[in-house]
Short mmCIF file of C-alpha atoms in Angstrom, two decimals:
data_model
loop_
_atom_site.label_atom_id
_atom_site.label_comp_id
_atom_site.label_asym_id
_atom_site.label_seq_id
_atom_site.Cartn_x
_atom_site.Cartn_y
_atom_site.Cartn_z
CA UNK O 107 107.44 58.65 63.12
CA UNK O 108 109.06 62.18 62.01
CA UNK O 109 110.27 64.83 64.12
CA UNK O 110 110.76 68.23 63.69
CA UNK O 111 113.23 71.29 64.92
CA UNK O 112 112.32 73.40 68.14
CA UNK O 113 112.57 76.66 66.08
CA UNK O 114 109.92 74.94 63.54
CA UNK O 115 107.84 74.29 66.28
CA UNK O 116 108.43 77.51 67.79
CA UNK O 117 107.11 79.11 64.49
CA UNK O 118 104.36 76.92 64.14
CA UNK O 119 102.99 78.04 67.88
CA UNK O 120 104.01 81.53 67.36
CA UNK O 121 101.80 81.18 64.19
CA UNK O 122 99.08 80.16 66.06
CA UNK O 123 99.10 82.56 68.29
CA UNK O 124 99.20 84.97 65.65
CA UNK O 125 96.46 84.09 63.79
CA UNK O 126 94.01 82.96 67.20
CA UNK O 127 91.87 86.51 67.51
CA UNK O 128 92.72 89.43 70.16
CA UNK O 129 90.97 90.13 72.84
CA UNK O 130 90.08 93.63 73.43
CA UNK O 131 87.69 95.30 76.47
CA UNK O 132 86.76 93.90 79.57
CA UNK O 133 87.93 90.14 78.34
CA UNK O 134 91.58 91.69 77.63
CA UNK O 135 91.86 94.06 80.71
CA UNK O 136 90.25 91.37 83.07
CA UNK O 137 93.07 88.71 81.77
CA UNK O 138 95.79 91.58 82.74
CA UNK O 139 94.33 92.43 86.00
CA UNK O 140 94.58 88.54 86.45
CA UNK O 141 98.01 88.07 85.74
CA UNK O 142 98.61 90.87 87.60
CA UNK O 143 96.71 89.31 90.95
CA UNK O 144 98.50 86.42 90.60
CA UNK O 145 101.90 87.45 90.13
CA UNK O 146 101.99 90.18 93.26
CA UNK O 147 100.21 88.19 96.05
CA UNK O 148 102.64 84.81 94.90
CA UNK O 149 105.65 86.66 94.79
CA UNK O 150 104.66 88.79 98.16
CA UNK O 151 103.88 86.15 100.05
CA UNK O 152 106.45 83.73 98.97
CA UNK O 153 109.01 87.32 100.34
CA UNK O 154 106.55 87.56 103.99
CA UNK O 155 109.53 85.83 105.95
CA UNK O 156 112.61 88.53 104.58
CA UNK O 157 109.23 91.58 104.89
CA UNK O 158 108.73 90.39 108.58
CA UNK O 159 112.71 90.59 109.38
CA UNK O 160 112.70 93.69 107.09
CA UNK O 161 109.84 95.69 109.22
CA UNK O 162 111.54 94.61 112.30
CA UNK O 163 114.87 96.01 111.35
CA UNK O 164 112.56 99.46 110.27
CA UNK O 165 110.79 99.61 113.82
CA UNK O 166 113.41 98.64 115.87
CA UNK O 167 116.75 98.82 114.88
CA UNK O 168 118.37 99.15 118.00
CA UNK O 169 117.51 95.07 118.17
CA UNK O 170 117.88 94.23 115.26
CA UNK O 171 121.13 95.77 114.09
CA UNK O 172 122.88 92.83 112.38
CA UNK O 173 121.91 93.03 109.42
CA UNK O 174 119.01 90.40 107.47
CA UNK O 175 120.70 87.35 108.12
CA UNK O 176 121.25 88.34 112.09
CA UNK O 177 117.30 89.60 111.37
CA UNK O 178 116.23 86.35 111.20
CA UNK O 179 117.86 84.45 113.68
CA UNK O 180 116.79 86.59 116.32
CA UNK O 181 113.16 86.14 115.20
CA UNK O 182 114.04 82.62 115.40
CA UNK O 183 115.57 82.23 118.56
CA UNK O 184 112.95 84.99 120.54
CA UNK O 185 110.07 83.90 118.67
CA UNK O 186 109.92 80.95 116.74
CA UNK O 187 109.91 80.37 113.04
CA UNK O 188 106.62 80.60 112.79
CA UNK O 189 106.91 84.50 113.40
CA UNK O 190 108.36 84.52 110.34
CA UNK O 191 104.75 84.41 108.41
CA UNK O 192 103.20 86.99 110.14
CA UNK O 193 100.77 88.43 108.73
CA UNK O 194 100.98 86.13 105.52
CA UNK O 195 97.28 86.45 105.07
CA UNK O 196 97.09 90.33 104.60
CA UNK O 197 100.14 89.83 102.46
CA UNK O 198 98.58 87.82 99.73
CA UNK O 199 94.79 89.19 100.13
CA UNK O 200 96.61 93.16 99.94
CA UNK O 201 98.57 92.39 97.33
CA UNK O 202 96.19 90.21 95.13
CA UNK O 203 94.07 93.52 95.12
CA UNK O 204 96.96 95.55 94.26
CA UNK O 205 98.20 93.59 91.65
CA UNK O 206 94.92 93.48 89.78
CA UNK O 207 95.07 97.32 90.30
CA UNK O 208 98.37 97.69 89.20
CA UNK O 209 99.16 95.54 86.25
CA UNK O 210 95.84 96.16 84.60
CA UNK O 211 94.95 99.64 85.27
CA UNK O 212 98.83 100.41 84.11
CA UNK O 213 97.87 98.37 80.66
CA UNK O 214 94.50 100.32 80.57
CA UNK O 215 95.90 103.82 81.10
CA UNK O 216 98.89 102.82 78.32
CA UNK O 217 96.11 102.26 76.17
CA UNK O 218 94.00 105.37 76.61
CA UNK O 219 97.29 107.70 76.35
CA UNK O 220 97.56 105.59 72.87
CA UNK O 221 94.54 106.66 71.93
CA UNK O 222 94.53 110.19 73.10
CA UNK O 223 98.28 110.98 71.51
CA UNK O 224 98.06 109.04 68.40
CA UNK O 225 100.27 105.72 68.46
CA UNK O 226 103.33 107.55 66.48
CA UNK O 227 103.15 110.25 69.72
CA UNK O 228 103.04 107.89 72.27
CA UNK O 229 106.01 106.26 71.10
CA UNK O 230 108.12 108.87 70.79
CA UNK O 231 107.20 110.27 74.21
CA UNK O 232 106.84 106.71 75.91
CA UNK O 233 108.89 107.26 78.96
CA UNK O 234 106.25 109.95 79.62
CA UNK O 235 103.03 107.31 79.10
CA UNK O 236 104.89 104.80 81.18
CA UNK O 237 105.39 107.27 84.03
CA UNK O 238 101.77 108.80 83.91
CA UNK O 239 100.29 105.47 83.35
CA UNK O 240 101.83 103.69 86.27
CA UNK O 241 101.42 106.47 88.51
CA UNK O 242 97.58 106.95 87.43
CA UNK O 243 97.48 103.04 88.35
CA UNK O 244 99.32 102.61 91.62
CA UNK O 245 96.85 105.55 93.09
CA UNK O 246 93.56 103.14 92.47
CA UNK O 247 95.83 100.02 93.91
CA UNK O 248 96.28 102.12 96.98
CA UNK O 249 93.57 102.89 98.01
CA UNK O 250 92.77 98.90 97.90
CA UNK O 251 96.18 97.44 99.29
CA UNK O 252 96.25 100.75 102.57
CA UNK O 253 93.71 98.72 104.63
CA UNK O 254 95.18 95.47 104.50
CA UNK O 255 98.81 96.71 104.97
CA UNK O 256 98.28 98.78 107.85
CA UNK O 257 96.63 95.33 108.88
CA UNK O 258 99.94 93.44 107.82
CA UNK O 259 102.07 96.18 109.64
CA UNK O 260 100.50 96.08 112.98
CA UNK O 261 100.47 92.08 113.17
CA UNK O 262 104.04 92.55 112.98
CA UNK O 263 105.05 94.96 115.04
CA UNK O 264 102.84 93.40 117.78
CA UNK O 265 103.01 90.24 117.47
CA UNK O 266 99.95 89.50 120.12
CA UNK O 267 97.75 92.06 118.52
CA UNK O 268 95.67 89.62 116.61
CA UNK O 269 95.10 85.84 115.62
CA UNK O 270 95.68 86.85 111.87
CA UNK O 271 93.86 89.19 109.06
CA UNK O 272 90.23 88.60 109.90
CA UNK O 273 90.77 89.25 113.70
CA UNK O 274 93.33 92.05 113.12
CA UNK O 275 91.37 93.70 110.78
CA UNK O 276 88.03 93.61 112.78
CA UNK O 277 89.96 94.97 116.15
CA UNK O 278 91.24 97.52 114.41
CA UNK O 279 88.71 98.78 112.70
CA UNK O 280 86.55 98.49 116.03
CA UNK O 281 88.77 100.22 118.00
CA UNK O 282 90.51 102.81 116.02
CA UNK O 283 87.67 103.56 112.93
CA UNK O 284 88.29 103.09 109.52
CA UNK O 285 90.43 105.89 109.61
CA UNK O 286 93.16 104.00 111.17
CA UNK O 287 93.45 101.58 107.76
CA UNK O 288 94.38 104.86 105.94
CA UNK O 289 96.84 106.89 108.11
CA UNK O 290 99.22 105.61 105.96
CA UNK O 291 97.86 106.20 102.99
CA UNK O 292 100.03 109.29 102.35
CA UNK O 293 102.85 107.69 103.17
CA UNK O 294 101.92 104.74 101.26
CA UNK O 295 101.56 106.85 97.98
CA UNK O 296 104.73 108.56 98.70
CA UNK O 297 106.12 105.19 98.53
CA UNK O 298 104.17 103.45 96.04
CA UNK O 299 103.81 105.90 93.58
CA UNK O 300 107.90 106.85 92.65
CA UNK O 301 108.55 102.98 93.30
CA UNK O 302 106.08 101.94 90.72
CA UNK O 303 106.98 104.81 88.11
CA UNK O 304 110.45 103.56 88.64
CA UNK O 305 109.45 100.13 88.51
CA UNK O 306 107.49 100.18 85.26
CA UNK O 307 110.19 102.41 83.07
CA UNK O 308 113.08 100.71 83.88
CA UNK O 309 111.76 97.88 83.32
CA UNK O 310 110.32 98.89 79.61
CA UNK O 311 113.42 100.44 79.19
CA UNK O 312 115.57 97.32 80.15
CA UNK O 313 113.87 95.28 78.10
CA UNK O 314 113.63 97.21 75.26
CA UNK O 315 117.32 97.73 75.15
CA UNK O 316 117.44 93.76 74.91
CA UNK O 317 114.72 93.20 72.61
CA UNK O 318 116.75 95.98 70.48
CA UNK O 319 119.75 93.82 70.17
CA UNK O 320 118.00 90.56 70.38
CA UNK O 321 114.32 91.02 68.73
CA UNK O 322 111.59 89.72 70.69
CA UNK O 323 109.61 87.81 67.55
CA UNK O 324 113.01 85.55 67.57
CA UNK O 325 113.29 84.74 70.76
CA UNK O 326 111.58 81.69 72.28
CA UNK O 327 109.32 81.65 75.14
CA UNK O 328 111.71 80.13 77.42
CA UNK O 329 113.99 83.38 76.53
CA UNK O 330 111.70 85.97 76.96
CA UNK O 331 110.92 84.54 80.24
CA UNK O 332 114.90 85.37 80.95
CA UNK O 333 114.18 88.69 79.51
CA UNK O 334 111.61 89.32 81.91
CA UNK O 335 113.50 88.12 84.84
CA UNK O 336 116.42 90.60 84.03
CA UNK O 337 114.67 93.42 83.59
CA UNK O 338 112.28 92.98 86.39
CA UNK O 339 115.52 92.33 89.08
CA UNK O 340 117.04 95.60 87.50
CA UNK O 341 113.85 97.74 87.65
CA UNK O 342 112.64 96.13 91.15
CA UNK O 343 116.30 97.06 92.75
CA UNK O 344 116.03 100.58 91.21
CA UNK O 345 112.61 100.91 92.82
CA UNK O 346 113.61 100.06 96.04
CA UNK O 347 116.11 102.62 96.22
CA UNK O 348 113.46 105.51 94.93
CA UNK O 349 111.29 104.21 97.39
CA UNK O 350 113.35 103.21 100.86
CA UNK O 351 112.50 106.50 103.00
CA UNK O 352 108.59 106.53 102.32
CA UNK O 353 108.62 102.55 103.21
CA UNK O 354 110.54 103.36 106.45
CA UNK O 355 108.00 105.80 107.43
CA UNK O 356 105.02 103.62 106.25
CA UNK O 357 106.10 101.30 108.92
CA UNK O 358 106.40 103.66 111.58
CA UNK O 359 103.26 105.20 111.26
CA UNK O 360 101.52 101.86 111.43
CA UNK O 361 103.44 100.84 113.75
CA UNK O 362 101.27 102.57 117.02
CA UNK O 363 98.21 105.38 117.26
CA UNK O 364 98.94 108.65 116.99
CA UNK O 365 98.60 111.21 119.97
CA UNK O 366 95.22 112.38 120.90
CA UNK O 367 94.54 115.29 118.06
CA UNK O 368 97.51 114.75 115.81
CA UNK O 369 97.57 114.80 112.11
CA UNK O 370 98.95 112.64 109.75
CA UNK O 371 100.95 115.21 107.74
CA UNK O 372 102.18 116.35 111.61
CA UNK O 373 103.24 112.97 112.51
CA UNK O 374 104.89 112.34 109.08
CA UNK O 375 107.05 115.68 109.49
CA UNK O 376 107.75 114.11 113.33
CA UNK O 377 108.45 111.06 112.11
CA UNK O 378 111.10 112.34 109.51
CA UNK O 379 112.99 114.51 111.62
CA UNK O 380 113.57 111.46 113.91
CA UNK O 381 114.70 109.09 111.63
CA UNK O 382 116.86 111.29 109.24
CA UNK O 383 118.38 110.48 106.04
CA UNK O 384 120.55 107.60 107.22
CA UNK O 385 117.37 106.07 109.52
CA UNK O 386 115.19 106.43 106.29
CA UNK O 387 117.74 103.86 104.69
CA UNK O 388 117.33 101.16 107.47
CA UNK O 389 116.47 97.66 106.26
CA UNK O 390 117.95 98.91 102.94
CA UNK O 391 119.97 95.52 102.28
CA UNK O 392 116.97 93.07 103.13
CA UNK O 393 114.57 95.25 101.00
CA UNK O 394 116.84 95.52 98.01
CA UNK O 395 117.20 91.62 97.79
CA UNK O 396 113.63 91.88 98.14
CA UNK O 397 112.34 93.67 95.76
CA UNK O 398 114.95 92.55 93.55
CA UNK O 399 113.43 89.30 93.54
CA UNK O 400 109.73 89.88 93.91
CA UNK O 401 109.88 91.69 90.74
CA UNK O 402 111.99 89.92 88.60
CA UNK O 403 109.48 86.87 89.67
CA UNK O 404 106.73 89.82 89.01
CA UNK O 405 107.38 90.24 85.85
CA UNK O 406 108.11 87.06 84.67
CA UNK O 407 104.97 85.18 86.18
CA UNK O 408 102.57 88.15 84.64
CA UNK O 409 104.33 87.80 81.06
CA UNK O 410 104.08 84.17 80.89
CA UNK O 411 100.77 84.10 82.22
CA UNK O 412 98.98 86.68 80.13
CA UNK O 413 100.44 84.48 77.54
CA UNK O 414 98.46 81.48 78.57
CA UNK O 415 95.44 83.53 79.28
CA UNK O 416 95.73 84.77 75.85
CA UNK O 417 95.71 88.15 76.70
CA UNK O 418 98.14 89.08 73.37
CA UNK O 419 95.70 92.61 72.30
CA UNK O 420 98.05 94.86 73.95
CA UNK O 421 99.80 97.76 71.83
CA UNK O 422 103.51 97.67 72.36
CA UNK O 423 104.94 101.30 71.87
CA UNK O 424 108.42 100.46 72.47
CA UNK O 425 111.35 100.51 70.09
#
């Protein structure tokens, strides 16, 4: 019996790979959107405990004041562990939307700015297509993830409002109108929007400072794996910073109805005159280890996987 070397066997499959033919269309964007699905609602719900104690700390930090660790034992102790997967199931349904939304429409829009600027353009202004493109993206995974976190936020901050998604969402919609699933939606683009940009560039930009020193057709899968973990903690950390005032505000406008006539934009501009710039932070620590890790899992679960989906047709226009 003969044996041969990992890095021959790494060329032979990288080979392979090569030579199997790309997808392109629907069959290439459907594989991203996927990935994308799969990667968001895992690593979301896997975080639902730390986004429970999170919220909490947002709504009412008066109680919660000990930071994420203290965070959780009081949810333990007053409620039970259990109240630590509230609203799981509007976590993983929200996000599995989003993350279809997200991943692929940021890989679609990447492509079309390709084709509109010419690929030589593209590159040399690609901190501009990875900006427009994930912004462009994150607006359509929005307006799919709003209803279901509103649903998500709500379970949480009252904890006997509903059974669990189904129930929530029906009640809610029954007694408020389907308005009520997007009072946050400004808020949630504020957010969304400036975390993903953020999200997306420093993470092509992380990696492509690696990939400069170490080139990415040498390194084995297991390593670009690594890659993808690094840059995705990086980016999701930097994102959570960009993003930490619009979340806190998200959460208290879900939190309860407005008054009787009151505007969205009116209760926004109440909402941040209350909290200020040092309220706007609160939670900061849990949602920085947070989104830290959901990302860096993120972006390692969607690179392997469009890998094994064999969704290889995308242009790179990094250097």
């Amino acid at each position: 019996m003969t044996s041969t070397s990992p890095k021959i066997d790494a060329a032979v499959e990288k080979a392979a790979v090569a030579a199997a033919p790309q997808l392109s269309g629907f069959a290439l964007y459907s594989r991203f959107a996927l990935s994308g699905a799969v990667c968001c609602s895992i690593t979301h719900g896997a975080l639902t405990p730390v986004d429970v104690v999170k919220t909490r700390i947002q709504l009412d930090p008066a109680t919660y004041n000990n930071g994420m660790i203290g965070g959780f034992r009081k949810v333990i102790q007053t409620e039970g562990a259990g109240a630590l997967l509230t609203g799981v199931g509007p976590t993983f349904a929200g996000y599995f939307l989003q993350g279809a939304f997200k991943f692929g429409g940021y890989e679609f829009f990447k492509q079309q700015a390709i084709n509109q600027l010419g690929y030589d353009n593209a590159s040399k202004y690609r901190t501009g297509v990875y900006l427009a493109s994930s912004a462009a993206a994150e607006f359509f995974a929005d307006i799919a993830l709003c209803p279901l976190e509103a649903t998500r936020i709500r379970l949480v901050s009252e904890p006997t409002y509903a059974s669990g998604l189904v129930s929530g969402f029906g009640k809610m919609l029954k007694s408020e109108g389907i308005g009520a699933f997007y009072a946050g939606f400004g808020p949630i683009l504020f957010k969304q929007i400036p975390y993903t940009m953020a999200k997306f560039v420093v993470y092509e930009k992380v990696a492509e400072s690696i990939y400069r020193v170490f080139p990415k057709k040498d390194m084995s899968d297991s390593l670009q794996t690594v890659t993808n973990l690094g840059s995705g903690l990086v980016a999701g950390m930097a994102a959570a910073v960009v993003s930490q005032p619009a979340d806190t505000m998200l959460s208290k406008i879900n939190k309860t109805k407005g008054a009787p006539g009151e505007g969205t934009t009116s209760r926004l501009i109440k909402i941040a005159k209350e909290l200020g710039l040092r309220g706007s932070y609160s939670g900061i620590g849990a949602r920085l280890f947070m989104v830290g890790t959901l990302t860096a899992g993120q972006f390692a679960i969607y690179g392997d996987l469009k890998k094994a989906l064999g969704a290889v047709g995308g242009v790179e226009i990094g250097k």
